[in-house]
mmCIF file of C-alpha atoms in Angstrom:
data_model
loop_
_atom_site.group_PDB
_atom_site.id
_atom_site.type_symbol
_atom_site.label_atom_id
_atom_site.label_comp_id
_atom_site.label_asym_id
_atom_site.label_seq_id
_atom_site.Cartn_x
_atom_site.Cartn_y
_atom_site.Cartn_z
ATOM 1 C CA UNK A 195 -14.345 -18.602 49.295
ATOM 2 C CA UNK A 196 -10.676 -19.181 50.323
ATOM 3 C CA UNK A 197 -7.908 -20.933 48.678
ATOM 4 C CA UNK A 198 -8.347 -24.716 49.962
ATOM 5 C CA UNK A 199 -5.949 -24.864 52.745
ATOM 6 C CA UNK A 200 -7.528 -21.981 53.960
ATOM 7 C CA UNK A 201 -10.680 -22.804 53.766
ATOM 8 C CA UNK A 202 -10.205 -25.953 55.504
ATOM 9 C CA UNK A 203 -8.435 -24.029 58.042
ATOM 10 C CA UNK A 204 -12.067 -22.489 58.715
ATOM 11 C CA UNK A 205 -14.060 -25.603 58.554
ATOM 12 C CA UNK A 206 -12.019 -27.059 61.555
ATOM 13 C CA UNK A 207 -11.982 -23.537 63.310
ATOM 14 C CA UNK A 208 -8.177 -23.331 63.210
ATOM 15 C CA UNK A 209 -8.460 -19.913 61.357
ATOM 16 C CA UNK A 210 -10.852 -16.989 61.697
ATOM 17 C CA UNK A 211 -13.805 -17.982 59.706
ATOM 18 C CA UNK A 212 -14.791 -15.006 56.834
ATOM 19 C CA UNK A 213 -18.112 -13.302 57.439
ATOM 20 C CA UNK A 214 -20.851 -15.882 55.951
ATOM 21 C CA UNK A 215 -18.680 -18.405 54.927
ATOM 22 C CA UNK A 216 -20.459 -21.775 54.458
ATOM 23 C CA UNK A 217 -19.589 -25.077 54.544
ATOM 24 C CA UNK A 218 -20.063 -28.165 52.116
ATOM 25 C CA UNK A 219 -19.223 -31.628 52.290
ATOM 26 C CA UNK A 220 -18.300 -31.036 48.559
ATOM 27 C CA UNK A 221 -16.656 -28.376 48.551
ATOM 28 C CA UNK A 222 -14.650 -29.551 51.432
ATOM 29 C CA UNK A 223 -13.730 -32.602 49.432
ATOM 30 C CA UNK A 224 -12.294 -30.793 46.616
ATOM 31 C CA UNK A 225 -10.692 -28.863 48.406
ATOM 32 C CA UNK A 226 -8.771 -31.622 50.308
ATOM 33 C CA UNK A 227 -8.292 -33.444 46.650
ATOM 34 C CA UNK A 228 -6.584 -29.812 45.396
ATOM 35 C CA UNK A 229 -4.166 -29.715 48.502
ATOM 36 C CA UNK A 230 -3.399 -33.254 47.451
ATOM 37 C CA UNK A 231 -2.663 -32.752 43.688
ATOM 38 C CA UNK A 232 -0.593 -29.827 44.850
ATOM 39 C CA UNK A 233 1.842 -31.557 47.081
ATOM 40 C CA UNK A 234 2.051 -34.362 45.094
ATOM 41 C CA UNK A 235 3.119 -32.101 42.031
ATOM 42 C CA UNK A 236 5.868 -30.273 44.739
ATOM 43 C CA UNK A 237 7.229 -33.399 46.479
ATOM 44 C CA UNK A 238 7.768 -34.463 42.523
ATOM 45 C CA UNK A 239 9.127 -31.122 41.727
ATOM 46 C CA UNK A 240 11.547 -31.796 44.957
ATOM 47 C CA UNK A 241 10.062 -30.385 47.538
ATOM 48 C CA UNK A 242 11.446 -32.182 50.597
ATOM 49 C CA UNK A 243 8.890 -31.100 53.576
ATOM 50 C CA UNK A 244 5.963 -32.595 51.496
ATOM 51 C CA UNK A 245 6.382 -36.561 52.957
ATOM 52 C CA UNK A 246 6.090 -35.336 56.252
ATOM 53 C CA UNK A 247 2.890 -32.448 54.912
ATOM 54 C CA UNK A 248 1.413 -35.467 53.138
ATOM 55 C CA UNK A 249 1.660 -37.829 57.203
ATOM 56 C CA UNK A 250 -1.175 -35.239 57.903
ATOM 57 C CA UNK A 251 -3.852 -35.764 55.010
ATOM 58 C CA UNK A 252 -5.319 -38.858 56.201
ATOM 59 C CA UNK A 253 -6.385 -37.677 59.491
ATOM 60 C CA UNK A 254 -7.847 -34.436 57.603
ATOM 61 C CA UNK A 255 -9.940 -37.106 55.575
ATOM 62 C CA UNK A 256 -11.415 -38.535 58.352
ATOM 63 C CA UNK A 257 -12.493 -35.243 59.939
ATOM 64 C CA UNK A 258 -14.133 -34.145 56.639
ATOM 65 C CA UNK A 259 -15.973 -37.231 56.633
ATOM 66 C CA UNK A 260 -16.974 -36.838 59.909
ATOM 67 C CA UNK A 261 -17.332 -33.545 60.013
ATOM 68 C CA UNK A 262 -20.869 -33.533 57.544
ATOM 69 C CA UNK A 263 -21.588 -37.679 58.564
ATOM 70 C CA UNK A 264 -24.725 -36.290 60.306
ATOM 71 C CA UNK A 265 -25.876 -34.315 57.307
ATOM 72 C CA UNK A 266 -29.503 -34.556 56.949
ATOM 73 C CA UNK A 267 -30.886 -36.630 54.325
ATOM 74 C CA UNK A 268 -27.572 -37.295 53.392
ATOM 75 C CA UNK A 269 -27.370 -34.077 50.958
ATOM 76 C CA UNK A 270 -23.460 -34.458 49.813
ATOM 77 C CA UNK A 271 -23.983 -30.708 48.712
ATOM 78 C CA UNK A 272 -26.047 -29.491 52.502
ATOM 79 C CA UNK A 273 -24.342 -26.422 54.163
ATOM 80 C CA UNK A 274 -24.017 -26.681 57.382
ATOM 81 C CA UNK A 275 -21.682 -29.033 59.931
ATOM 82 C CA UNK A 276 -23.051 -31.916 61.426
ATOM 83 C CA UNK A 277 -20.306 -32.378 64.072
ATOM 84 C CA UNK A 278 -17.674 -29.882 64.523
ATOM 85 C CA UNK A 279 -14.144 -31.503 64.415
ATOM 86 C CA UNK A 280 -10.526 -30.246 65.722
ATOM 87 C CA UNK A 281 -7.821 -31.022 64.186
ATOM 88 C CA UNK A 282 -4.387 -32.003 65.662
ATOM 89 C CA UNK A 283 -1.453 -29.491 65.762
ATOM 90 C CA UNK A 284 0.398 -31.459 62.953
ATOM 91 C CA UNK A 285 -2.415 -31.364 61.159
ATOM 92 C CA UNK A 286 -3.155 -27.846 61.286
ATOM 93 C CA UNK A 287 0.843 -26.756 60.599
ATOM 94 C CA UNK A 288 0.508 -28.902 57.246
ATOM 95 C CA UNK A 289 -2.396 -27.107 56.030
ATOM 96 C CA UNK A 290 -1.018 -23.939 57.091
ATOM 97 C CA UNK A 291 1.819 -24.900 55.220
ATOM 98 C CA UNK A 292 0.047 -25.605 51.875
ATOM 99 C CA UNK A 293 -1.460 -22.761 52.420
ATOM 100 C CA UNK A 294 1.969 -20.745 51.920
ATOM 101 C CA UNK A 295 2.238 -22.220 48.758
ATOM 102 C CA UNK A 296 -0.937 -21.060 47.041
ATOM 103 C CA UNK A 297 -1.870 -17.847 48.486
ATOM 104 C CA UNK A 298 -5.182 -16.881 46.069
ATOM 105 C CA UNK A 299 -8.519 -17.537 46.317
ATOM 106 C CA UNK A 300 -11.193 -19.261 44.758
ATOM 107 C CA UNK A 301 -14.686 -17.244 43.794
ATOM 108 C CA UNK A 302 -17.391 -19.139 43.595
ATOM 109 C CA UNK A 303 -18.948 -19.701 39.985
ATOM 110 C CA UNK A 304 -22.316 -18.387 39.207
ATOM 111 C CA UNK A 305 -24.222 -20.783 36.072
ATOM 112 C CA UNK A 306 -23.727 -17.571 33.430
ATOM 113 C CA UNK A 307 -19.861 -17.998 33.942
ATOM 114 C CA UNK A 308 -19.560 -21.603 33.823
ATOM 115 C CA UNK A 309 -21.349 -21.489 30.668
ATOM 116 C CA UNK A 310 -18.804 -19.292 29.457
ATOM 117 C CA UNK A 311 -16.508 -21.555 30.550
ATOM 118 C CA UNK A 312 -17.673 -23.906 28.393
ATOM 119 C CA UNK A 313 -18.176 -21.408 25.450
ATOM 120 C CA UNK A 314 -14.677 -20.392 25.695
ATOM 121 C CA UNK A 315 -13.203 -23.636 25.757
ATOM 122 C CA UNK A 316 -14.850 -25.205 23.119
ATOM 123 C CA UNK A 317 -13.986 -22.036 20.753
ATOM 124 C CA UNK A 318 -10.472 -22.417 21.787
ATOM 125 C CA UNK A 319 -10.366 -26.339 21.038
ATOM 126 C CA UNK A 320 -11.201 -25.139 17.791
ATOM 127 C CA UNK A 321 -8.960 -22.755 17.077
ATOM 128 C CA UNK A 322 -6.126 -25.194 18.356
ATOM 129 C CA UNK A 323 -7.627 -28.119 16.401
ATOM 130 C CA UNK A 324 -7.366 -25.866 12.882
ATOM 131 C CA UNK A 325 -3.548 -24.411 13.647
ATOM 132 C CA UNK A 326 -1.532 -27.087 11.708
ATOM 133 C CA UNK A 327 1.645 -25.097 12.622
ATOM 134 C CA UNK A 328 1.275 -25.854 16.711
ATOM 135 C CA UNK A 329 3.231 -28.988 17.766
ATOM 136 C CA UNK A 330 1.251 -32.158 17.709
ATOM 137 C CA UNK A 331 1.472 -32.725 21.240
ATOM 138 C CA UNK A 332 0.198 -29.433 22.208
ATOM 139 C CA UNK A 333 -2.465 -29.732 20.089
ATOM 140 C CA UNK A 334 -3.465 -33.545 21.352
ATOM 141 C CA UNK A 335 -3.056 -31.786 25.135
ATOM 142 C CA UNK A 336 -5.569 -29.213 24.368
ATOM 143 C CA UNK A 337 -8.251 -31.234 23.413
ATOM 144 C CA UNK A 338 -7.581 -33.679 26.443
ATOM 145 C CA UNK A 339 -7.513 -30.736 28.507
ATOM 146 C CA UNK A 340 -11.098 -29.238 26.992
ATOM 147 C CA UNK A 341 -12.376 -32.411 27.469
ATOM 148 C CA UNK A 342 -11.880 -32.470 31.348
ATOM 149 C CA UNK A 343 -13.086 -29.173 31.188
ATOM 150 C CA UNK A 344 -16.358 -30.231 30.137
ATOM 151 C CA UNK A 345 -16.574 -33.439 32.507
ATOM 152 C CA UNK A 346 -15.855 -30.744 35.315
ATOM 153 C CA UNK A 347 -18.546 -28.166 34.597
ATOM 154 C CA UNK A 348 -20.446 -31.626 33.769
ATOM 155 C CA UNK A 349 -19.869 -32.473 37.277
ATOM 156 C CA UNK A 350 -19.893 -28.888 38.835
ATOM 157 C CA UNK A 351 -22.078 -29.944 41.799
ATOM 158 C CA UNK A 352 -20.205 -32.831 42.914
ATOM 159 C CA UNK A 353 -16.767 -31.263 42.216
ATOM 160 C CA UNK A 354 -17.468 -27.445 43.139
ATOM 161 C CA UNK A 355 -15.171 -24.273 42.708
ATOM 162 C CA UNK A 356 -11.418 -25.360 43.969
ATOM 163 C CA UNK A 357 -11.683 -28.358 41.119
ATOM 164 C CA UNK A 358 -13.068 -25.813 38.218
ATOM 165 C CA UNK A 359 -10.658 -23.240 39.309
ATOM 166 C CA UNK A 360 -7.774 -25.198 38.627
ATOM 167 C CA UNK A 361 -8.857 -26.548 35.314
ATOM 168 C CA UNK A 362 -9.460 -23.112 34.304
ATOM 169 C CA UNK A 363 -6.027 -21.998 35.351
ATOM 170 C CA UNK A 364 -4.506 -24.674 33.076
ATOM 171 C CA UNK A 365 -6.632 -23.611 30.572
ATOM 172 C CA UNK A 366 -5.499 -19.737 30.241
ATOM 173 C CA UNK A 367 -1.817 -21.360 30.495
ATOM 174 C CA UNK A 368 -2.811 -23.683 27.533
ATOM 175 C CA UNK A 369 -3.813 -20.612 26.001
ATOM 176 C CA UNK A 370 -0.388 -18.520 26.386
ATOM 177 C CA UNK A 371 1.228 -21.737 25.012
ATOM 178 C CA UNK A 372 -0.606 -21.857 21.890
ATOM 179 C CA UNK A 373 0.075 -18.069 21.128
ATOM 180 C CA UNK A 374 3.441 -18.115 21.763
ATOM 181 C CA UNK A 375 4.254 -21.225 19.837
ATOM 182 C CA UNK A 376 2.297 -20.696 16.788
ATOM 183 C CA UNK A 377 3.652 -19.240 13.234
ATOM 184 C CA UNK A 378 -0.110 -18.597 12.580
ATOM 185 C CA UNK A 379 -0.203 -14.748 14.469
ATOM 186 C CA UNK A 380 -2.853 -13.502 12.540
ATOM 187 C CA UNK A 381 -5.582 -16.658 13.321
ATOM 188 C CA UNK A 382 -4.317 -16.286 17.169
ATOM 189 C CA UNK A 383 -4.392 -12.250 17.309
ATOM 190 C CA UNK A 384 -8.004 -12.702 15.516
ATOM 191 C CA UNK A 385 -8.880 -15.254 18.319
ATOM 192 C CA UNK A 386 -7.144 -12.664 21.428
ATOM 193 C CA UNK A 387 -9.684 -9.827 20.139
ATOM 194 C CA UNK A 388 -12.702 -11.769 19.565
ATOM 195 C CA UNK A 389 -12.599 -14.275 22.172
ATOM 196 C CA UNK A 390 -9.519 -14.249 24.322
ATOM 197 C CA UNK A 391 -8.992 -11.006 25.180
ATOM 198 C CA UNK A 392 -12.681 -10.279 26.388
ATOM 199 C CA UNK A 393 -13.455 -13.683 28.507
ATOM 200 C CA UNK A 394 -10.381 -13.170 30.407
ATOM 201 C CA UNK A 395 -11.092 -9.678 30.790
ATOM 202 C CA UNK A 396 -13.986 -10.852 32.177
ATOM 203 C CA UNK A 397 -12.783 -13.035 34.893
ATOM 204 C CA UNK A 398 -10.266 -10.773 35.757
ATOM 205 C CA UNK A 399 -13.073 -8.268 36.606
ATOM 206 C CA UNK A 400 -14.975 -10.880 38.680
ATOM 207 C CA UNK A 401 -11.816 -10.951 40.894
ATOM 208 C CA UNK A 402 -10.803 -14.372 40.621
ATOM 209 C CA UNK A 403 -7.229 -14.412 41.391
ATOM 210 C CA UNK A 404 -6.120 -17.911 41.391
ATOM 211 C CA UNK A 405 -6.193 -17.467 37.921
ATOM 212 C CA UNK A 406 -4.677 -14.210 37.544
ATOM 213 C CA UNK A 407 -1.335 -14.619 36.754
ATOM 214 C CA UNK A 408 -1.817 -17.364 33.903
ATOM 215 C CA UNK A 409 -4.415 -15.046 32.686
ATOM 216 C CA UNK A 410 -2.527 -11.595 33.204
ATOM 217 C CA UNK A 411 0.181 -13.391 31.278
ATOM 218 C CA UNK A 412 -1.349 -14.092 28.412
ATOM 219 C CA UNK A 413 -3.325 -10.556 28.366
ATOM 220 C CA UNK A 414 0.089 -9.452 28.682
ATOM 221 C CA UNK A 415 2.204 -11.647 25.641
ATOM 222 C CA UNK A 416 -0.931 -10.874 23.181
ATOM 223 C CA UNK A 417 -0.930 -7.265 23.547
ATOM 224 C CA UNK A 418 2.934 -7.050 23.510
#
């Protein structure tokens, strides 16, 4: 699977499509709401091209809705288009655009690795939860942050991979923020061998690389 510009690039046939890529009404829809949430975070951050990037998103709405309106059955999660749209030119520069700003890619999530997911998490919420020396507000964004965590594996097949992707990424940055902010080393360097170190080892290997570099990072900071 692509990053989400990318990938919606594909669905409308504006980009060369990968070898057996499929198509979801689901996964089309978060991947729309990810291309939101990141140029809403860069026109915030300043960005001045986003108000005119942002013009663009309803009309990609509308085409993802009509794109699967046919589905049979109505299956949200059915591969497949029902009626193949085209986008405009504006539409298509603004995607290509947002594609520029989040080159990765998004794997797609077997059930073993979303339960790990969820192992992980809850182990770190833990960990966080008994480290009186982290800052309070760390500690109450951690378990807000595990919480959504949950709701999204919850909700894996009506949210799909871009949505779990990014939570994940947020996670392994909560995680570098907790090691490098505690006065606790030894419970966190315990917690890097034991848990840490070998789940992100893991992802790394499964060549998920929208979450490399929060990941790398903290790979990197523990064993430093």
């Amino acid at each position: 699977m692509n990053n989400p510009a990318q990938y919606l690039l594909q669905l409308f046939e504006a980009a060369e499509r990968d070898n057996g890529q499929t198509f979801t009404a689901r996964d089309s829809s978060a991947a729309m709401a990810e291309i939101e949430r990141q140029a809403a975070m860069l026109e915030a951050g300043g960005d001045s091209a986003m108000p005119m990037i942002r013009r663009a998103f309803p009309e990609i709405w509308e085409k993802i809705f009509r794109s699967f309106l046919r589905v049979q059955n109505n299956n949200f999660n059915a591969g497949g288009i029902a009626d193949q749209q085209v986008l405009s030119l504006g539409a298509q520069i603004a995607l290509a655009q947002m594609r520029k700003t989040n080159p990765f890619s998004v794997s797609t999530f077997s059930e073993t690795q979303r339960e790990s997911a969820r192992t992980f998490a809850q182990e770190f919420a833990e960990t966080v939860k008994n480290d009186r020396t982290l800052p309070l507000e760390l500690r109450e964004y951690v378990a807000s942050l595990v919480v959504e965590i949950q709701s999204v594996l919850d909700k894996y097949e009506m949210t799909g991979d871009f949505v779990l992707a990014d939570a994940l990424n947020r996670l392994f940055a909560a995680v570098f923020m907790a090691e490098t902010q505690t006065r606790d080393k030894s419970r966190w360097q315990k917690f890097k061998e034991e848990k840490a170190g070998p789940f992100m080892q893991a992802f790394l290997g499964l060549a998920l690389p929208n979450i490399l570099s929060a990941a790398q990072l903290v790979l990197q900071i523990t064993q430093g």
